[in-house]
Structure formats: C-alpha cells, structure tokens
Tab-separated table of C-alpha atoms and ligand atoms in Angstrom:
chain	number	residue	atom	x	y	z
A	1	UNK	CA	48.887	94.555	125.271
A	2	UNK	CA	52.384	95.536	123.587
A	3	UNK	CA	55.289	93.412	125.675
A	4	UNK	CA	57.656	95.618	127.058
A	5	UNK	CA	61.172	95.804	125.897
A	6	UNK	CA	64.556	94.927	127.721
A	7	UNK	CA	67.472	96.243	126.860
A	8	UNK	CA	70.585	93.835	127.696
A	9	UNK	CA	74.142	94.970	128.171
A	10	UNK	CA	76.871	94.236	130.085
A	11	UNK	CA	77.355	98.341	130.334
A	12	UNK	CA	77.645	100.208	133.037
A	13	UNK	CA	74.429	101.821	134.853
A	14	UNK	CA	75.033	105.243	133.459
A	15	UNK	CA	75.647	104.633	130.112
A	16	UNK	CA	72.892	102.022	129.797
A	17	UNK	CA	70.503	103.886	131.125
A	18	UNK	CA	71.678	106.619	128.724
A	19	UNK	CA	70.439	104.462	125.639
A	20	UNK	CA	67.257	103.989	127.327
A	21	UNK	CA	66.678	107.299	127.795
A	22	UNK	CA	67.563	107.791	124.138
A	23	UNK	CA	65.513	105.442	123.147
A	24	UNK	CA	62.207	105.586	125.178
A	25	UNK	CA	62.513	109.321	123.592
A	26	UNK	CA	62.565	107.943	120.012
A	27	UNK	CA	59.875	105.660	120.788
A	28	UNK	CA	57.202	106.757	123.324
A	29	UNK	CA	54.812	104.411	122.519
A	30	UNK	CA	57.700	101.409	123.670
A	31	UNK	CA	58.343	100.723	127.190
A	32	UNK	CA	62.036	100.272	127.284
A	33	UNK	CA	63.668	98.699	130.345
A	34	UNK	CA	66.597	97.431	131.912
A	35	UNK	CA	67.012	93.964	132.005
A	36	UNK	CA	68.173	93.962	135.538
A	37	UNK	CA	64.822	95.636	136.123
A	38	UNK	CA	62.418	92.999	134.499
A	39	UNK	CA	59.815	91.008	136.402
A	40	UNK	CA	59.341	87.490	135.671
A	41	UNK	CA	56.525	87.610	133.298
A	42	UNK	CA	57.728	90.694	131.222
A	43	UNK	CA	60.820	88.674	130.673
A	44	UNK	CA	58.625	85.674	129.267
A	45	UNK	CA	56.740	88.326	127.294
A	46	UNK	CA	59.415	90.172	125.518
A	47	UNK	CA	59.164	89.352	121.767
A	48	UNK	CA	62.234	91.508	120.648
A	49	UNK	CA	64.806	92.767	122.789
A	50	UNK	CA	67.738	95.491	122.436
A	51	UNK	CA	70.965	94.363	122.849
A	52	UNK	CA	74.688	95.720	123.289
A	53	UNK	CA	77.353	92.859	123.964
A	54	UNK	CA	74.866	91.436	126.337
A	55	UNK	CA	75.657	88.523	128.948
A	56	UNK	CA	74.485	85.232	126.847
A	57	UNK	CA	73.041	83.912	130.131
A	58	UNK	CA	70.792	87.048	130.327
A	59	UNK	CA	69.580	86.671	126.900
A	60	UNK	CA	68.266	83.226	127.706
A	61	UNK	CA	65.863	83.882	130.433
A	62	UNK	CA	63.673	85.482	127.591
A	63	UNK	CA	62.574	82.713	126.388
A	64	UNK	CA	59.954	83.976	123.310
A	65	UNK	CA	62.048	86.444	121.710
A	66	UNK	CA	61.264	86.567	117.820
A	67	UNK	CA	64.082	88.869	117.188
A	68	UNK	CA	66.743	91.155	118.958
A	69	UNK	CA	67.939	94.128	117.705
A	70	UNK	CA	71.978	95.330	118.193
A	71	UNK	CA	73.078	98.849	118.466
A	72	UNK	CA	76.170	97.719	117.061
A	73	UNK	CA	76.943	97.511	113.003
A	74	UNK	CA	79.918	94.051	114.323
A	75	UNK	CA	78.166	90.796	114.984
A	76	UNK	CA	80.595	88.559	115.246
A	77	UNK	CA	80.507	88.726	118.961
A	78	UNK	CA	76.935	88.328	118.921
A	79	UNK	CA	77.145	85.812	116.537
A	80	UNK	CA	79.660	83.665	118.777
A	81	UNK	CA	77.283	84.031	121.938
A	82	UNK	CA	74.015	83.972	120.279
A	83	UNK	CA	74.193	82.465	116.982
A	84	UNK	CA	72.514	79.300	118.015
A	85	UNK	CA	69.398	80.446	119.474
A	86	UNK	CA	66.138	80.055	117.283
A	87	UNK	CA	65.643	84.399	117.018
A	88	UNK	CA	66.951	86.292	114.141
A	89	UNK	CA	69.664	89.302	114.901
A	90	UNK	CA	69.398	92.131	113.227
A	91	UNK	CA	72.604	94.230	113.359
A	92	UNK	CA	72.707	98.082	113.657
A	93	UNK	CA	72.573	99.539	109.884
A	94	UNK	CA	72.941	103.461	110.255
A	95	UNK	CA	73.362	106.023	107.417
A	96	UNK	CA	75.351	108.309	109.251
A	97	UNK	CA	77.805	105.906	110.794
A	98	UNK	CA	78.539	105.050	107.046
A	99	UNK	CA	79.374	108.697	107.032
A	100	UNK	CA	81.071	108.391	109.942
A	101	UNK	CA	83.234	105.750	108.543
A	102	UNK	CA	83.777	107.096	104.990
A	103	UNK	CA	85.237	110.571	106.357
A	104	UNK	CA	87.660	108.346	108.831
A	105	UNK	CA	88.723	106.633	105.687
A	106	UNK	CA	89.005	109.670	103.592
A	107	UNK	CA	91.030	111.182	106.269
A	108	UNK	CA	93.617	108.176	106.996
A	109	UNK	CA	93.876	107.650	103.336
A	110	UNK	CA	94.874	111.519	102.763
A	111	UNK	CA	97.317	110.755	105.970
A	112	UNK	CA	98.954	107.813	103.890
A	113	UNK	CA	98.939	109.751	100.307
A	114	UNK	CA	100.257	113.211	101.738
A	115	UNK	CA	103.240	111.187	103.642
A	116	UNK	CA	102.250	112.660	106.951
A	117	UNK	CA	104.035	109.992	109.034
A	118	UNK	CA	107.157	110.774	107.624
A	119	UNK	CA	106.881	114.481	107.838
A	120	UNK	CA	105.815	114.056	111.290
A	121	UNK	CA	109.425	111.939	111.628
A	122	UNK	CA	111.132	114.593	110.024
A	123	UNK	CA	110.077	117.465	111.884
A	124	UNK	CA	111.503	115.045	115.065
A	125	UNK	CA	115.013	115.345	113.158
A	126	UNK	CA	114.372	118.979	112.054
A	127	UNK	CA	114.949	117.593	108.494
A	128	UNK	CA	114.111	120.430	105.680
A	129	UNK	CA	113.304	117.663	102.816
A	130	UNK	CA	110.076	117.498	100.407
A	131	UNK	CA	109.175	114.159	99.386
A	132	UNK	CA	108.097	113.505	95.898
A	133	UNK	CA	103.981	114.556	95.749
A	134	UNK	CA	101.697	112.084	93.429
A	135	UNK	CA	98.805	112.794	92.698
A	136	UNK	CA	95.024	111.183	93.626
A	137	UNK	CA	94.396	110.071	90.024
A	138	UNK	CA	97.999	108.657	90.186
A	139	UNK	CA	97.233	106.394	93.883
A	140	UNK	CA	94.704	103.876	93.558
A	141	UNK	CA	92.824	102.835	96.934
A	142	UNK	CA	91.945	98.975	97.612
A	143	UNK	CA	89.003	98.445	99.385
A	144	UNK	CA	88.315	94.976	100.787
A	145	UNK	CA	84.544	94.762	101.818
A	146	UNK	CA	81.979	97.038	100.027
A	147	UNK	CA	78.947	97.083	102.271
A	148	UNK	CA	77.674	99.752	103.931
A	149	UNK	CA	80.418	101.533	104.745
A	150	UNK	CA	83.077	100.403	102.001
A	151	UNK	CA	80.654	101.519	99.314
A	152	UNK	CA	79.673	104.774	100.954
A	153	UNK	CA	84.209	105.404	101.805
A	154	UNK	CA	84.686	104.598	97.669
A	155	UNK	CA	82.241	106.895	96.731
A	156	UNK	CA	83.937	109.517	98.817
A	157	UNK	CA	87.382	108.510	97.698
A	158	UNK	CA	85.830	109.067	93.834
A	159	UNK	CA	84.923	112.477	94.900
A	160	UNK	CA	88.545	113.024	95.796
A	161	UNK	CA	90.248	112.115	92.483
A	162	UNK	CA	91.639	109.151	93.893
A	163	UNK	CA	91.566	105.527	91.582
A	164	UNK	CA	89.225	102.721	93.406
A	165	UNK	CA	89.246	99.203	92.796
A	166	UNK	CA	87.129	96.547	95.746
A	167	UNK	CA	86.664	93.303	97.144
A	168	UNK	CA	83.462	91.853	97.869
A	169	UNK	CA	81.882	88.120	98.033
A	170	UNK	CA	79.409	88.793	95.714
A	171	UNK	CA	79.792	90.983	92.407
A	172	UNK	CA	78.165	93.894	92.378
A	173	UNK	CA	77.940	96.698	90.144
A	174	UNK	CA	79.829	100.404	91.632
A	175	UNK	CA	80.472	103.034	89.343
A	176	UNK	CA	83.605	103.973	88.750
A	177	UNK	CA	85.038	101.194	90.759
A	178	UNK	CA	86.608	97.719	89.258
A	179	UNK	CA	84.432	95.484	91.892
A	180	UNK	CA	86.476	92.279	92.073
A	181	UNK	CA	85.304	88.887	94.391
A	182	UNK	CA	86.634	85.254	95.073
A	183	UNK	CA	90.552	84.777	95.586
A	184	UNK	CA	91.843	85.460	92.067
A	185	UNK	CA	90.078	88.757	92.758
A	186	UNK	CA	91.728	89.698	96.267
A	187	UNK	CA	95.331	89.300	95.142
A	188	UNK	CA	94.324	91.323	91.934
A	189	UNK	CA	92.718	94.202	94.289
A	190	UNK	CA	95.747	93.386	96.901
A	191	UNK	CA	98.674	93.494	93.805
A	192	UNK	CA	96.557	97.361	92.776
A	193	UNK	CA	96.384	98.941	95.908
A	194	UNK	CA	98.714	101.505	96.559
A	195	UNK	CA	96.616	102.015	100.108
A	196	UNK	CA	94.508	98.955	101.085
A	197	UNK	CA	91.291	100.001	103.567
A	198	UNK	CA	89.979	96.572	105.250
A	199	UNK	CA	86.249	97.035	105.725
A	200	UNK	CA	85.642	93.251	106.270
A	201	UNK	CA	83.259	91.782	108.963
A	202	UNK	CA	85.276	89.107	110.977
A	203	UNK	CA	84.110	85.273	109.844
A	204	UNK	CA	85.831	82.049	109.546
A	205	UNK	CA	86.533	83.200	105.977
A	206	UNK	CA	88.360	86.248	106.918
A	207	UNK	CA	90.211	85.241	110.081
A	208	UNK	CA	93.527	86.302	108.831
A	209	UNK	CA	93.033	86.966	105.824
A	210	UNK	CA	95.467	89.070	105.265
A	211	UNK	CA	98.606	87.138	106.361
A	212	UNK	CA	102.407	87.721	104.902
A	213	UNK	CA	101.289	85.730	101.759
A	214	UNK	CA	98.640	88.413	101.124
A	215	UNK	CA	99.943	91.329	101.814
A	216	UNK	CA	103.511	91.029	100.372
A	217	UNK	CA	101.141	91.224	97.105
A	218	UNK	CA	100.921	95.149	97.388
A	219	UNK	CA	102.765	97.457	95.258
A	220	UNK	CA	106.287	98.280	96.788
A	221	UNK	CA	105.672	100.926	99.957
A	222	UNK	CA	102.156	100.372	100.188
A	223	UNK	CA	99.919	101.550	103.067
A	224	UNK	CA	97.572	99.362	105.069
A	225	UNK	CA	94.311	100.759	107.045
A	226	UNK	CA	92.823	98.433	109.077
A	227	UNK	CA	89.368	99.872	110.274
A	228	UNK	CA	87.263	96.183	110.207
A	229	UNK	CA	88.598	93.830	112.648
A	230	UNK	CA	91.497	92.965	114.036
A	231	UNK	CA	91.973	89.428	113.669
A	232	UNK	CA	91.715	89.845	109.671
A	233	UNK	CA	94.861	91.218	109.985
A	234	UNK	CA	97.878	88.407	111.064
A	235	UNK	CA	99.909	91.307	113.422
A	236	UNK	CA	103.372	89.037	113.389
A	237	UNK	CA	103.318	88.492	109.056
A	238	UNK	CA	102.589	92.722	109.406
A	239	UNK	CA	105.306	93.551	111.259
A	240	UNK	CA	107.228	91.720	109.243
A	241	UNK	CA	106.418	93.364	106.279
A	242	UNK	CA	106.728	96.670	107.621
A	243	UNK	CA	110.547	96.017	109.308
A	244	UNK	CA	111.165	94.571	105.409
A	245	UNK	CA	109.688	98.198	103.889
A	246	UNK	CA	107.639	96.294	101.254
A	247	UNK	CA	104.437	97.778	103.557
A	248	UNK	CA	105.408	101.676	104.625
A	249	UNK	CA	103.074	102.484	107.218
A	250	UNK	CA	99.733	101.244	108.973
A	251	UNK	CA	97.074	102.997	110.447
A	252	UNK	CA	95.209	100.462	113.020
A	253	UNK	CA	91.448	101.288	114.696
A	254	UNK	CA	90.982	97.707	115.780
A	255	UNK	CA	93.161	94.730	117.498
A	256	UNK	CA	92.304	91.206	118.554
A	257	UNK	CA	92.872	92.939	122.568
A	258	UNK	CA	90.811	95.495	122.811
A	259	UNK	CA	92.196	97.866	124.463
A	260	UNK	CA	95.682	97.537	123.086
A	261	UNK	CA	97.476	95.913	126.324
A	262	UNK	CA	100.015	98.435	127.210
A	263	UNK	CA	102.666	96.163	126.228
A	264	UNK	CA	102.063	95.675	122.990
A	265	UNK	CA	104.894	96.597	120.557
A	266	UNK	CA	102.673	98.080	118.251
A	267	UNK	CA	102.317	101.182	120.217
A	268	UNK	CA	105.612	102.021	120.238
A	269	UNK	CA	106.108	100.862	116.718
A	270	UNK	CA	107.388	103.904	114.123
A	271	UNK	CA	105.395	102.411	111.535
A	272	UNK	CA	102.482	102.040	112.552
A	273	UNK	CA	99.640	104.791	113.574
A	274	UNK	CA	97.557	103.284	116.764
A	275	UNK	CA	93.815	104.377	116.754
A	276	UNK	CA	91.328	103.245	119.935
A	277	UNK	CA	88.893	101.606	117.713
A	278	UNK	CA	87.003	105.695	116.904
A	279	UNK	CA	87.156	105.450	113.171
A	280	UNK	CA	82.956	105.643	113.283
A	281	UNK	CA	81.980	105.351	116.770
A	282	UNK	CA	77.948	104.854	117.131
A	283	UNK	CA	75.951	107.529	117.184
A	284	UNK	CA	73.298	107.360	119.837
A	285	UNK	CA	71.018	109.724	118.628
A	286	UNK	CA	70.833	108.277	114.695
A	287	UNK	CA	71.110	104.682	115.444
A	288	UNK	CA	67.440	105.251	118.441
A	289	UNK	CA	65.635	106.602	115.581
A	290	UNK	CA	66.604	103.851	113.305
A	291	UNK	CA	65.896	101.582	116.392
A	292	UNK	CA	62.264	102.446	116.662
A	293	UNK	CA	61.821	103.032	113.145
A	294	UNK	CA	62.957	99.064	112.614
A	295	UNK	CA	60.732	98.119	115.821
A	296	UNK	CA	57.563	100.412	114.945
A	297	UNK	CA	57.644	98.617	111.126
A	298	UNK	CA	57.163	94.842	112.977
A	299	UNK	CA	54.735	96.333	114.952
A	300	UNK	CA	52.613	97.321	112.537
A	301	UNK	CA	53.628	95.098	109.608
A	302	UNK	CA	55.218	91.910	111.322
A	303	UNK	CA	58.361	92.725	108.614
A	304	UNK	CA	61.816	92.351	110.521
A	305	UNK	CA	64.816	94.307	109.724
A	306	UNK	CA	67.702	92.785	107.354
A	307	UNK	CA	68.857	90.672	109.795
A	308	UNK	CA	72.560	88.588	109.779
A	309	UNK	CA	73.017	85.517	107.783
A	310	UNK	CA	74.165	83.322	110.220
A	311	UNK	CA	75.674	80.461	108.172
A	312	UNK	CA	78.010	83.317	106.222
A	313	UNK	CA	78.510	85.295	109.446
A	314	UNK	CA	77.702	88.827	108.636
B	401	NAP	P1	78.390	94.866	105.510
B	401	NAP	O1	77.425	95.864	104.933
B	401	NAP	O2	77.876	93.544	105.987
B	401	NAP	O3	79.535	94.625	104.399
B	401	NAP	C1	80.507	93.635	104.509
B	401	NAP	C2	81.271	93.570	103.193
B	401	NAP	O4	82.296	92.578	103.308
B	401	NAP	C3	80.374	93.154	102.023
B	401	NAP	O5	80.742	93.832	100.851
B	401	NAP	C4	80.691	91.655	101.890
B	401	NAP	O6	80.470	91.140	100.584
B	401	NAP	C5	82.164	91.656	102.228
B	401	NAP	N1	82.600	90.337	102.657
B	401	NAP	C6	82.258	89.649	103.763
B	401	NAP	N2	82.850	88.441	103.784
B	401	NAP	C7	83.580	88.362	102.637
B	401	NAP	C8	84.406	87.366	102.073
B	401	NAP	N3	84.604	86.201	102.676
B	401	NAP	N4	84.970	87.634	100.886
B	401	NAP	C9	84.771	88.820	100.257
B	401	NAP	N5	84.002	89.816	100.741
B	401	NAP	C10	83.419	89.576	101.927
B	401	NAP	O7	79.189	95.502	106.727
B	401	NAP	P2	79.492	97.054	107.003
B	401	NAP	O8	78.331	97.702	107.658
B	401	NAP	O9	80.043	97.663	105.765
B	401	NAP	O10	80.634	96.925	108.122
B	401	NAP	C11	81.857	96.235	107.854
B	401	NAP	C12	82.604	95.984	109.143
B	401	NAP	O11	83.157	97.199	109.646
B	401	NAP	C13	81.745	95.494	110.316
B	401	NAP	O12	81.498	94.117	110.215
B	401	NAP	C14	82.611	95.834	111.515
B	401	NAP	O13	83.462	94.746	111.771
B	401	NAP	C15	83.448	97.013	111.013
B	401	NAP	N6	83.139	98.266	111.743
B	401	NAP	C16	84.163	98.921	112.337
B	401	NAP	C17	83.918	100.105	113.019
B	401	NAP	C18	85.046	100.872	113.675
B	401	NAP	O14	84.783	101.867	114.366
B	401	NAP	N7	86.278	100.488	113.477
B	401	NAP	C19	82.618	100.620	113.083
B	401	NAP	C20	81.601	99.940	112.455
B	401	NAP	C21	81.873	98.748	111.784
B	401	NAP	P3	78.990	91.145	99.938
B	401	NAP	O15	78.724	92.591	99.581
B	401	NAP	O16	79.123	90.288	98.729
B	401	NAP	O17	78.068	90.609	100.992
C-alpha cells in the first residue's frame, strides 16, 4: 500500500491547507496530509514528503523519508535546517516561474534603461527636462547566475535588443550571450554591465559577493537589480556606492530581514526602488502539477527529481 504523504510547513492553517487542496487535486491517486494530522505509523511510513520552510524538528519524526520535495525554487534555508539528514531535496523547478522571473527582469531592466526613477523625481520638482535616450543595442545587461531563470531573463532581454553578457560556475554555451565563470570572469561581466541582474542562489561562495570591491567595477552610473538573495549583496559597501553616484539606482526584491524592518534606511532611500520579495512569486497551480508529475515518475520508475547538490549548495 502507497504511504501517505505529509506536507510540512510552518504556514498558517488556511494557506496550508490551500496547497493541499491544490495538490490532492493534481494528484488523486496521493493522499496528501497535514503533518499536524499524521498518526504515528503514517509518519514512520512516509517515503517522500512536501515541504515549505518546515520546522526541522517536524521533519525528523519521519524517520524513512527517501526524498522531500520543496515548493520553493531557494534552498538555502532548507539546506541550513536539513542539509545533514541522509534524504535528497529536490527544490521546486517550474517553467512558468522562470517566466515569471524573466518578465520581472525585463520590466526592472526597462525601469533602469528608460530612467524612470529620475523622471519619477522630476515630476516631484515639476522639472520639464528630457534626459539623453540610448538605445537597447547600446546598454548591455550583466547577468550573474544563468540557471533557470537567468537563462530564460537573457533570452528575453535578446528579444528586446538589449547586449547580454553572464556569470555562471560552470561554462556553458548561450547564444548570443558572452557566458563568462570563475573570478577573472565576474569582474569582466561586473566592469560590462551597464545594469547588473543578480540571479545567484545564496552559498558560502556568494555570501557577499558583491561587496564595494565588486561593484565599484561597473561602468560609471550603473544600475543594480537584486532579485536572488539578499545577503549576496553587502547593503553598507551599496549605499556607499550609490551616495558616491558611481552606482545610480537599485531595484531590491530581497533583503537579509525579510520583511524589510520598518526602520531600515533603505526604504526611505532616493536611490533605491524597494520590492517585497514579488519579482516571481510561486505559482500554486503550475508548481502541484509539476509536484505530482515529479512524485508520480518515482512511483512508477523509482527516478527522483534533480535534486540540490549539497556540498555546492544549490
Ligand atoms: P539555478 O538554476 O540553480 O541557477 C543558479 C545559477 O547560479 C547557475 O547558473 C549557477 O552556475 C550559478 N552559480 C551558483 N553559484 C555560483 C558561483 N559560486 N559562481 C558562479 N555562478 C554560480 O537557480 P534558479 O532557479 O535560476 O534560481 C536562482 C535563485 O533565484 C534562487 O536560488 C533563489 O535564490 C532566487 N529566486 C528568487 C525569487 C524571487 O522572487 N525574488 C524567486 C525564485 C528564485 P551553474 O549554471 O554553473 O550551476
């Protein structure tokens, strides 16, 4: 008989009981259930379990879990909390939140190259002034990470006319965009980028990352969008930059507080465009089917999904 399935969150009861609704529907041949809700022996059944941010000290009182699955595409969280035990993670991987993400890039990069910040500023001051207009093919766009969703946000760039250069660990092959890895090739990507997009996961290697060092490396007036994780980012060497003008403007989804505590300066700051971490928010519906369709392949084939390397992190 098929072990049921807990799902383990530290959410509250409506919205976790939302994704199990979503996902019993995308897999009616599963019994999905609440962790809070598990007996004693369905708990020592469970082979894989579905997780969001779950408690650590939940996750261990299933002790014969082969693999769990998140319904987040960040790990380093469950990496932190989890990383030790002897199942593999697998992380979520979703299509459409690469969509997701490569429109929120297209759009904050369009919001950097068509000066919107400072036409916002000047319509405070009723100033009647045009600033200089370059075009795409004359703006090239940094993108440090191509995964999922870098690759997917540099294609989409392409489409717009706009120059794309990348940072991965690995080389890899993109067309139409000068891939570059290791540390000679971040400061070249870093010295090209008129607008630098960080797409990295957060791992001991790219824990601030990019500090003053780094990013004083961009071309004079450069824009920065954050939309990895915060702590890539050093916020003090930023602000920095920014008061200096050798950065012009940043457009932050994600902090190392989350949610920005209230006093934080960098709400207030002029330079600096505050988003509530939204630039490709889950979708429920996508990521259930791709849920069952990763859970209904190991139970007929035994084949997991790519799970996360936990030595590199990500
Ligand atoms: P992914 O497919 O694992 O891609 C990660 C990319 O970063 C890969 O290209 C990888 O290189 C590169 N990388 C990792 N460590 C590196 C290092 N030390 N040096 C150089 N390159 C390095 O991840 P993804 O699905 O694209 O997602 C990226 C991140 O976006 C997630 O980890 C998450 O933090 C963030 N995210 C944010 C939101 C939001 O709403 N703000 C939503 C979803 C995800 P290789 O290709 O060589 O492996």
């Amino acid at each position: 008989m098929r072990s049921v399935i807990p799902y383990v969150s530290q959410q509250s009861e409506q919205e976790a009981s939302d994704w199990i609704d979503r996902l019993s529907r995308s897999m009616p041949d599963e019994q999905i259930v609440d962790f809070k809700e598990l007996s004693i022996e369905q708990a020592r059944q469970a082979d894989i379990a579905i997780i969001a941010n779950p408690d650590p000290a939940d996750v261990a009182k299933l002790p014969n879990l082969k693999w769990v699955q998140s319904v987040w595409a960040g790990v380093e969280r469950v990496l932190t909390d989890l990383g030790n035990r002897p199942f593999e993670i697998a992380r979520l991987v979703d299509p459409e939140l690469a969509r997701t993400m490569a429109e929120a890039v297209l759009a904050w990069t369009l919001y950097l190259h068509r000066d919107m910040p400072a036409y916002a500023d000047q319509q405070r001051r009723k100033a009647w002034n045009e600033l200089p207009y370059r075009k795409p093919g004359d703006r090239t766009i940094g993108i440090l990470g191509l995964g999922k969703l870098g690759s997917l946000s540099a294609d989409v760039l392409l489409s717009q006319g706009f120059k794309v250069c990348g940072w991965s660990r690995r080389p890899k092959d993109l067309k139409n965009v000068e891939v570059y890895s290791g540390q000679d090739g971040l400061i070249k990507v870093v010295e090209k980028a008129d607008i630098l997009v960080c797409l990295l996961p957060l791992t001991p290697d790219t824990m601030g990352l990019l500090n003053a060092e780094m990013l004083s490396k961009t071309p004079s007036g450069a824009g920065l969008i954050n939309f990895g994780r915060g702590p890539v980012v050093v916020t003090e060497d930023l602000l920095r930059l920014l008061e200096a003008g050798s950065l012009k403007h940043a457009v932050l989804d994600v902090f190392e507080h989350e949610p920005l505590p209230k006093e934080s300066s960098l709400w207030n700051h002029p330079a600096i465009t505050v988003l509530p971490h939204i630039s490709a928010p889950t979708d429920q519906e996508s990521a259930a089917k791709i849920v069952a369709d990763n859970i209904h392949r190991y139970r007929a084939t035994g084949e997991l999904p790519e799970t996360v390397d936990k030595v590199r992190g990500y």
